[in-house]
């Protein structure tokens, strides 16, 4: 057992220096309860409630305001010439919420737990190239990789790779112990989870004294809670809902370009989508420019079925105009001259999903693709509908190119939602990870995305510009993607 940190706090009053304001007030936010009773505070689990874990726990490396790797619990990192060994220096003087000191053993424990196949962590794909980990000393960790990988710092930014105390795996789902800016007071995924300021947070005391994270599954109910003052912040506001807040002085609005995306996933292991021609046809029928305007009011960037964010260094520039005649021909060639009938499952936990399904229904009808929309409960959508039904709405938060391509499409990926199996694609990703020359590596990632466009079963019409809406009393939320927000800087009047 590690020693507990025993420290006394002192306030030094120096002439001309003013005291730092103590945390004040309560900030309230909703989460979607999308995993139902499988919701968890385990950051590496499928059911993690990220609106809570992101405030309780820290990563080794986090995105800076431009999305590049920056220090968190790690202060620096370096590799050997072959990029097969990475040495990470850790931040000293950091303690967990239970008072135990943070050191290399916690890093080894956390990442070994993610890598253990028996734990079935969806985050495993982000770091499975790690072959060996060792503590060089209490504040230094060395990773030995199974293959050269020049972009390892990007992988360690994964929002699920949050460090937990050594030995806490059996209790972390409910204890939520981390090194983050807030500590858990009480956990109730279906109700109100309460947090309090961590006065020992390494970046300084948070701006608010308390946080309440409330489970509200329905998107419209979250809007009503925001309008009624029951919550202070929401980042799933749609373009159609924007006027409700834009006309009121009680709210602040912020538009944030992101690599997050919304779409429809067609299972490639189920007929008729086991035929690549049908997969091409259902995507070819979409008018992405029209969807951007209809659903997002222009606040999005067309994505030609690649999950790689528009400003990523490896993003592929692909053109994807609607082609109704081409879609009809492909369906006929596949044995469906009269078109196909399909059912698309959606829920209101993501407010734009029903709108996306309706818009696609109208567009696809021209190609003989007859869509019936099935709306299901939001509670438990991710466990009961997603990856279960032949066609369902989906969404993903932004990830570095390698993480996105591996986690969503690699044949062996746990969250391969379309059940996509393609040896050529897998080989391209493997070669890209091993390539140390940037331009050659980029060419491989681009080719992988182009291969997806020709063969995949996921319609990704756009990357969204998210609309953040907050109560006027809230300050300190930066115009950055959600996983980059510095929650300790948030204040309320």
XYZ file of C-alpha atoms in Angstrom:
493
model
C 0.000 0.000 0.000
C 1.317 3.425 -0.868
C 1.868 6.005 1.773
C -0.720 8.702 2.201
C 0.438 12.177 1.588
C 0.510 14.112 4.830
C 0.621 17.782 4.048
C -0.223 21.007 5.723
C -1.499 23.939 3.739
C -0.076 27.411 4.205
C -1.154 30.727 2.788
C 1.730 33.147 2.365
C 0.622 36.731 2.389
C 3.184 38.761 0.546
C 2.928 42.501 0.119
C 1.004 43.380 -3.046
C -0.357 39.841 -3.498
C -4.080 39.231 -3.247
C -5.615 35.997 -2.011
C -7.060 33.558 -4.549
C -10.855 33.474 -4.443
C -12.289 30.387 -2.794
C -14.527 28.074 -4.873
C -18.077 29.366 -4.929
C -21.508 28.251 -6.111
C -22.883 25.154 -7.854
C -22.575 24.288 -11.544
C -25.217 21.916 -12.925
C -25.010 19.807 -16.060
C -26.978 16.906 -17.553
C -25.880 13.560 -18.918
C -27.934 11.345 -21.196
C -28.075 8.147 -19.144
C -27.480 6.377 -22.454
C -26.143 3.215 -20.804
C -29.030 2.916 -18.371
C -28.266 0.731 -15.382
C -24.897 -0.147 -16.942
C -23.701 3.435 -16.388
C -20.416 3.628 -14.521
C -17.637 5.838 -13.182
C -15.032 3.462 -14.572
C -13.439 5.643 -17.279
C -12.254 2.673 -19.319
C -15.606 0.870 -19.353
C -18.221 0.901 -22.058
C -20.753 2.489 -19.706
C -18.571 5.344 -18.410
C -20.451 8.610 -17.867
C -17.913 10.960 -19.357
C -19.662 14.097 -18.071
C -18.642 12.866 -14.623
C -15.341 11.065 -15.210
C -13.822 14.019 -17.074
C -14.155 16.088 -13.900
C -12.935 13.410 -11.487
C -9.920 11.994 -13.280
C -6.897 13.143 -15.265
C -4.994 11.783 -18.258
C -1.272 11.546 -18.777
C -1.520 13.792 -21.827
C -4.408 16.049 -22.808
C -5.203 18.234 -25.825
C -4.219 21.879 -25.646
C -6.545 24.561 -26.999
C -5.445 23.658 -30.549
C -5.841 19.912 -30.004
C -2.131 19.105 -29.788
C -0.664 16.918 -27.000
C 0.071 18.871 -23.810
C 1.071 17.889 -20.257
C -1.401 16.673 -17.670
C -0.180 14.022 -15.229
C 2.798 13.602 -17.549
C 5.145 16.584 -17.790
C 7.226 15.410 -20.763
C 7.722 12.481 -23.125
C 10.324 11.332 -25.626
C 11.102 8.342 -27.845
C 14.085 6.507 -29.235
C 14.979 6.987 -32.895
C 12.829 4.060 -33.997
C 9.784 5.245 -31.988
C 9.534 1.803 -30.398
C 10.339 3.038 -26.891
C 8.661 5.986 -25.196
C 9.756 7.448 -21.866
C 7.225 9.531 -19.931
C 8.096 11.778 -16.987
C 5.318 12.138 -14.406
C 4.174 15.101 -12.362
C 5.348 14.981 -8.767
C 3.383 16.160 -5.733
C -0.013 15.040 -7.059
C -2.443 13.153 -4.823
C -5.607 11.183 -5.448
C -8.889 12.149 -3.814
C -8.352 9.473 -1.154
C -5.062 11.101 -0.154
C -2.748 8.531 -1.734
C 0.161 9.819 -3.783
C 0.227 9.518 -7.558
C 3.214 7.722 -9.062
C 4.342 5.338 -11.775
C 2.607 2.323 -10.201
C -0.772 3.966 -10.793
C 0.038 4.472 -14.472
C 1.133 0.868 -14.910
C -1.945 -0.408 -13.100
C -4.370 1.777 -15.074
C -2.998 0.954 -18.502
C -2.443 -2.750 -17.790
C -6.072 -2.924 -16.728
C -7.131 -1.372 -20.048
C -4.877 -3.723 -22.007
C -6.158 -6.854 -20.259
C -8.525 -8.514 -22.808
C -10.608 -9.969 -19.993
C -11.696 -6.468 -18.984
C -13.086 -5.817 -22.497
C -12.250 -2.124 -22.358
C -13.106 -0.307 -25.595
C -10.075 1.902 -24.923
C -7.759 -1.059 -25.470
C -7.503 -0.394 -29.199
C -5.917 2.997 -28.523
C -2.876 1.522 -26.761
C -2.700 -2.138 -27.728
C 0.648 -1.488 -29.430
C 2.162 -1.336 -25.925
C 4.057 -4.583 -25.456
C 5.775 -3.822 -22.161
C 5.565 -1.175 -19.442
C 8.015 -0.558 -16.651
C 8.659 2.027 -13.973
C 12.196 3.359 -14.335
C 11.636 5.161 -11.045
C 8.624 6.406 -9.110
C 8.084 9.291 -11.535
C 9.179 7.788 -14.856
C 7.451 5.199 -17.027
C 8.856 3.483 -20.104
C 6.616 2.002 -22.805
C 8.028 -0.562 -25.226
C 5.860 -0.936 -28.318
C 5.307 -3.940 -30.552
C 5.775 -1.718 -33.588
C 7.272 1.711 -34.314
C 4.673 4.392 -33.655
C 5.555 8.052 -33.998
C 2.145 9.294 -32.816
C 2.057 7.625 -29.404
C 1.346 10.926 -27.540
C -1.866 11.279 -29.538
C -3.034 7.881 -28.308
C -2.404 8.781 -24.680
C -4.788 11.753 -25.079
C -7.726 9.330 -25.356
C -10.445 10.647 -23.049
C -10.986 7.212 -21.486
C -7.359 6.734 -20.448
C -7.800 8.478 -17.113
C -5.502 7.404 -14.327
C -6.982 5.615 -11.314
C -5.282 4.489 -8.082
C -3.346 1.256 -8.084
C -5.599 -1.621 -7.026
C -8.886 0.299 -7.386
C -10.324 -1.659 -10.303
C -12.995 -3.428 -8.259
C -14.355 -0.224 -6.748
C -13.699 2.537 -9.296
C -17.105 2.106 -10.968
C -18.745 3.689 -7.925
C -15.898 5.401 -6.050
C -14.747 7.620 -8.910
C -11.394 8.310 -7.244
C -9.008 10.273 -9.418
C -6.697 13.262 -9.389
C -9.076 15.630 -11.172
C -10.428 19.030 -10.131
C -13.530 17.594 -8.455
C -14.164 14.809 -5.959
C -17.186 12.525 -5.751
C -19.666 13.184 -2.943
C -22.436 10.838 -4.115
C -23.154 8.902 -7.294
C -26.616 8.351 -8.802
C -26.497 7.865 -12.562
C -30.266 7.971 -12.944
C -30.628 10.942 -10.611
C -28.189 13.559 -9.351
C -24.471 12.895 -8.944
C -22.814 15.394 -6.615
C -19.205 16.578 -6.769
C -17.163 18.982 -4.675
C -14.048 21.021 -5.382
C -10.698 19.276 -4.991
C -8.703 21.905 -3.140
C -5.497 19.940 -3.778
C -5.870 19.849 -7.572
C -2.443 20.347 -9.131
C -3.557 23.307 -11.277
C -5.164 25.065 -8.335
C -8.542 25.110 -6.647
C -11.563 25.024 -9.009
C -13.747 28.066 -9.514
C -16.953 26.418 -8.300
C -17.485 24.711 -4.967
C -19.901 22.055 -6.155
C -21.119 20.361 -9.306
C -24.297 18.390 -9.921
C -24.481 16.055 -12.920
C -28.087 15.065 -13.566
C -29.307 12.082 -15.582
C -31.779 13.318 -18.236
C -32.153 10.873 -21.113
C -34.464 12.784 -23.432
C -32.967 15.605 -25.490
C -36.074 17.781 -25.345
C -36.259 17.323 -21.588
C -32.689 18.604 -21.340
C -33.670 21.699 -23.301
C -36.551 22.345 -20.941
C -34.247 21.883 -17.957
C -31.853 24.435 -19.447
C -34.659 26.902 -20.179
C -36.064 26.423 -16.691
C -32.741 26.910 -14.921
C -32.428 23.338 -13.619
C -29.114 22.941 -15.480
C -26.536 25.559 -16.458
C -24.895 24.109 -19.552
C -25.789 21.894 -22.509
C -23.767 20.966 -25.597
C -26.367 19.026 -27.604
C -28.501 22.015 -28.618
C -29.651 21.722 -32.241
C -29.918 24.442 -34.854
C -33.700 24.148 -34.647
C -33.565 24.781 -30.885
C -31.130 27.678 -31.138
C -33.798 30.435 -31.389
C -35.172 29.470 -27.956
C -31.910 30.647 -26.399
C -30.578 33.224 -28.867
C -33.410 35.640 -28.113
C -32.888 35.546 -24.340
C -30.371 37.565 -22.354
C -30.360 34.756 -19.779
C -28.116 32.607 -21.970
C -24.739 32.657 -23.682
C -24.236 30.803 -26.983
C -20.943 29.488 -28.326
C -20.380 27.680 -31.648
C -17.466 25.239 -31.520
C -16.119 23.428 -34.635
C -15.259 19.842 -33.705
C -14.395 16.474 -35.149
C -17.517 15.004 -33.540
C -19.889 13.386 -35.992
C -23.382 11.975 -36.309
C -24.462 9.352 -38.805
C -26.206 6.114 -39.707
C -24.477 2.761 -39.400
C -25.409 -0.196 -41.634
C -24.272 -3.599 -40.380
C -22.056 -5.124 -43.057
C -22.576 -8.646 -41.717
C -26.321 -8.602 -42.417
C -28.107 -8.743 -45.793
C -28.442 -6.722 -47.906
C -25.512 -4.705 -46.566
C -23.117 -7.637 -46.788
C -22.979 -6.638 -50.474
C -20.558 -3.739 -50.986
C -22.707 -2.408 -53.839
C -25.654 -1.937 -51.506
C -23.404 -0.230 -48.949
C -22.201 2.155 -51.631
C -25.751 2.812 -52.825
C -27.227 3.752 -49.451
C -24.430 6.265 -48.894
C -24.474 7.558 -52.473
C -28.157 8.448 -52.056
C -27.376 11.060 -49.406
C -27.041 14.749 -50.242
C -24.589 15.752 -47.550
C -24.609 19.460 -48.342
C -28.383 19.440 -47.978
C -28.144 17.563 -44.660
C -25.690 20.149 -43.334
C -28.189 22.911 -44.084
C -31.357 21.074 -43.037
C -30.080 19.642 -39.773
C -27.208 21.880 -38.728
C -28.176 25.172 -40.338
C -24.766 25.221 -42.003
C -22.893 24.711 -38.709
C -21.062 21.593 -39.864
C -18.443 20.419 -42.359
C -19.278 17.815 -44.992
C -17.628 14.483 -44.218
C -17.390 11.917 -46.985
C -17.828 8.965 -44.646
C -14.493 9.429 -42.906
C -14.428 9.773 -39.116
C -11.176 11.758 -39.271
C -11.803 15.364 -38.239
C -11.451 18.106 -40.886
C -8.371 19.734 -39.324
C -6.539 16.495 -38.553
C -3.104 16.245 -40.168
C -4.125 12.947 -41.780
C -7.568 13.966 -43.064
C -8.359 12.763 -46.610
C -9.873 15.231 -49.072
C -12.636 13.143 -50.661
C -15.509 14.341 -52.850
C -18.923 12.733 -52.314
C -21.726 14.289 -54.384
C -25.185 12.754 -54.282
C -25.696 10.304 -57.179
C -29.240 8.962 -57.354
C -28.769 7.308 -60.767
C -25.591 5.634 -59.577
C -27.320 4.377 -56.424
C -30.184 2.886 -58.445
C -27.754 1.118 -60.771
C -25.759 -0.350 -57.896
C -28.933 -1.653 -56.249
C -30.058 -3.203 -59.537
C -26.638 -4.794 -60.071
C -26.890 -6.246 -56.549
C -30.256 -7.855 -57.374
C -32.620 -5.129 -56.138
C -34.024 -3.470 -59.280
C -37.082 -2.331 -57.330
C -35.100 -0.924 -54.441
C -34.988 -2.005 -50.800
C -37.014 -1.520 -47.634
C -35.065 -0.696 -44.469
C -35.735 0.220 -40.849
C -33.634 2.919 -39.180
C -33.548 3.018 -35.368
C -33.106 6.330 -33.547
C -33.596 7.829 -30.096
C -33.941 11.359 -28.789
C -30.927 11.200 -26.472
C -29.178 12.787 -29.475
C -31.677 15.454 -30.591
C -30.531 15.511 -34.231
C -30.954 11.793 -34.868
C -34.701 11.848 -35.650
C -34.159 14.857 -37.924
C -31.281 13.127 -39.699
C -33.368 9.981 -40.220
C -36.294 11.971 -41.637
C -34.094 13.954 -44.007
C -32.303 10.839 -45.193
C -35.667 9.094 -45.618
C -36.713 11.738 -48.134
C -33.404 11.771 -49.994
C -33.031 7.994 -50.210
C -36.581 7.511 -51.481
C -35.497 8.909 -54.854
C -33.106 5.968 -55.206
C -35.743 3.389 -54.249
C -34.500 3.082 -50.687
C -37.684 3.067 -48.618
C -36.914 4.007 -45.001
C -39.153 3.286 -42.018
C -38.049 5.162 -38.894
C -38.222 3.337 -35.566
C -37.892 5.522 -32.482
C -36.798 3.691 -29.339
C -36.244 4.773 -25.719
C -33.138 6.809 -24.954
C -32.424 4.946 -21.719
C -30.166 2.044 -22.583
C -29.916 2.951 -26.289
C -26.213 2.110 -26.429
C -26.703 -1.315 -24.915
C -30.053 -2.335 -26.418
C -30.141 -0.801 -29.911
C -26.714 0.306 -31.093
C -24.746 -2.595 -32.629
C -27.895 -4.721 -32.240
C -30.186 -3.453 -35.011
C -29.298 -3.688 -38.704
C -29.382 0.111 -39.097
C -29.105 2.537 -36.225
C -28.121 6.116 -35.609
C -24.652 6.606 -34.224
C -22.299 9.329 -33.093
C -18.671 9.606 -32.050
C -16.566 12.209 -30.352
C -13.460 13.360 -32.156
C -10.322 11.260 -31.968
C -6.910 11.411 -33.604
C -7.012 9.757 -37.031
C -5.332 6.543 -35.944
C -7.626 6.088 -32.960
C -10.779 6.772 -34.958
C -9.890 4.424 -37.801
C -8.759 1.615 -35.519
C -11.576 1.817 -33.008
C -14.450 2.122 -35.462
C -13.320 -0.051 -38.384
C -10.477 -2.436 -37.507
C -11.705 -6.023 -37.906
C -10.919 -6.903 -34.298
C -12.056 -3.639 -32.672
C -14.542 -4.042 -29.837
C -16.645 -1.117 -31.051
C -16.573 -1.991 -34.744
C -20.212 -0.927 -34.949
C -20.745 -1.853 -38.613
C -19.043 -5.253 -38.206
C -16.689 -4.187 -40.998
C -14.073 -6.811 -41.877
C -11.497 -5.878 -44.500
C -7.968 -7.289 -44.569
C -6.695 -4.620 -46.948
C -7.911 -1.857 -44.659
C -6.378 -3.538 -41.596
C -3.060 -3.803 -43.445
C -3.088 -0.110 -44.352
C -3.542 0.858 -40.705
C -0.784 -1.488 -39.592
C 1.608 -0.085 -42.170
C 0.714 3.489 -41.228
C 1.589 2.893 -37.580
C 4.975 1.463 -38.516
C 5.893 4.235 -40.954
C 8.195 6.870 -39.404
C 8.288 9.236 -42.387
C 5.421 11.721 -41.946
C 4.527 12.129 -45.628
C 4.511 8.394 -46.246
C 2.503 7.834 -43.077
C -0.035 10.447 -44.146
C -0.382 8.815 -47.558
C -1.243 5.510 -45.906
C -3.874 7.052 -43.617
C -5.382 8.884 -46.592
C -5.492 5.671 -48.606
C -7.218 3.929 -45.688
C -9.927 6.604 -45.639
C -10.376 6.354 -49.415
C -10.710 2.581 -49.036
C -13.421 3.135 -46.439
C -15.304 5.419 -48.799
C -15.389 2.623 -51.359
C -16.277 -0.243 -49.048
C -17.595 0.794 -45.614
C -21.106 0.664 -44.219
C -21.308 3.924 -42.284
C -22.892 7.118 -43.547
C -20.998 10.023 -41.983
C -22.565 13.088 -43.583
C -20.810 15.776 -41.551
C -18.591 16.775 -38.666
C -20.553 19.023 -36.360
C -19.955 22.474 -35.038
C -21.406 22.026 -31.581
C -23.592 24.703 -30.077
C -22.804 25.284 -26.434
C -25.542 27.041 -24.498
C -25.000 28.115 -20.906
C -26.762 30.120 -18.263
C -25.559 33.721 -18.229
C -24.169 33.182 -14.741
C -21.558 30.720 -16.090
C -18.079 31.779 -17.204
C -14.819 30.021 -17.992
C -15.948 27.468 -20.608
C -13.595 27.737 -23.569
C -14.712 27.387 -27.192
C -13.053 23.986 -27.585
C -14.148 20.397 -28.036
C -15.679 18.967 -24.873
C -12.719 16.794 -23.853
C -10.431 19.833 -23.928
C -12.486 22.016 -21.572
C -10.625 22.933 -18.382
C -13.416 22.346 -15.880
C -11.518 23.846 -12.953
C -11.715 27.243 -14.667
C -15.534 27.298 -14.725
C -17.158 29.862 -12.403
C -20.746 30.810 -11.576
C -22.092 34.120 -10.322
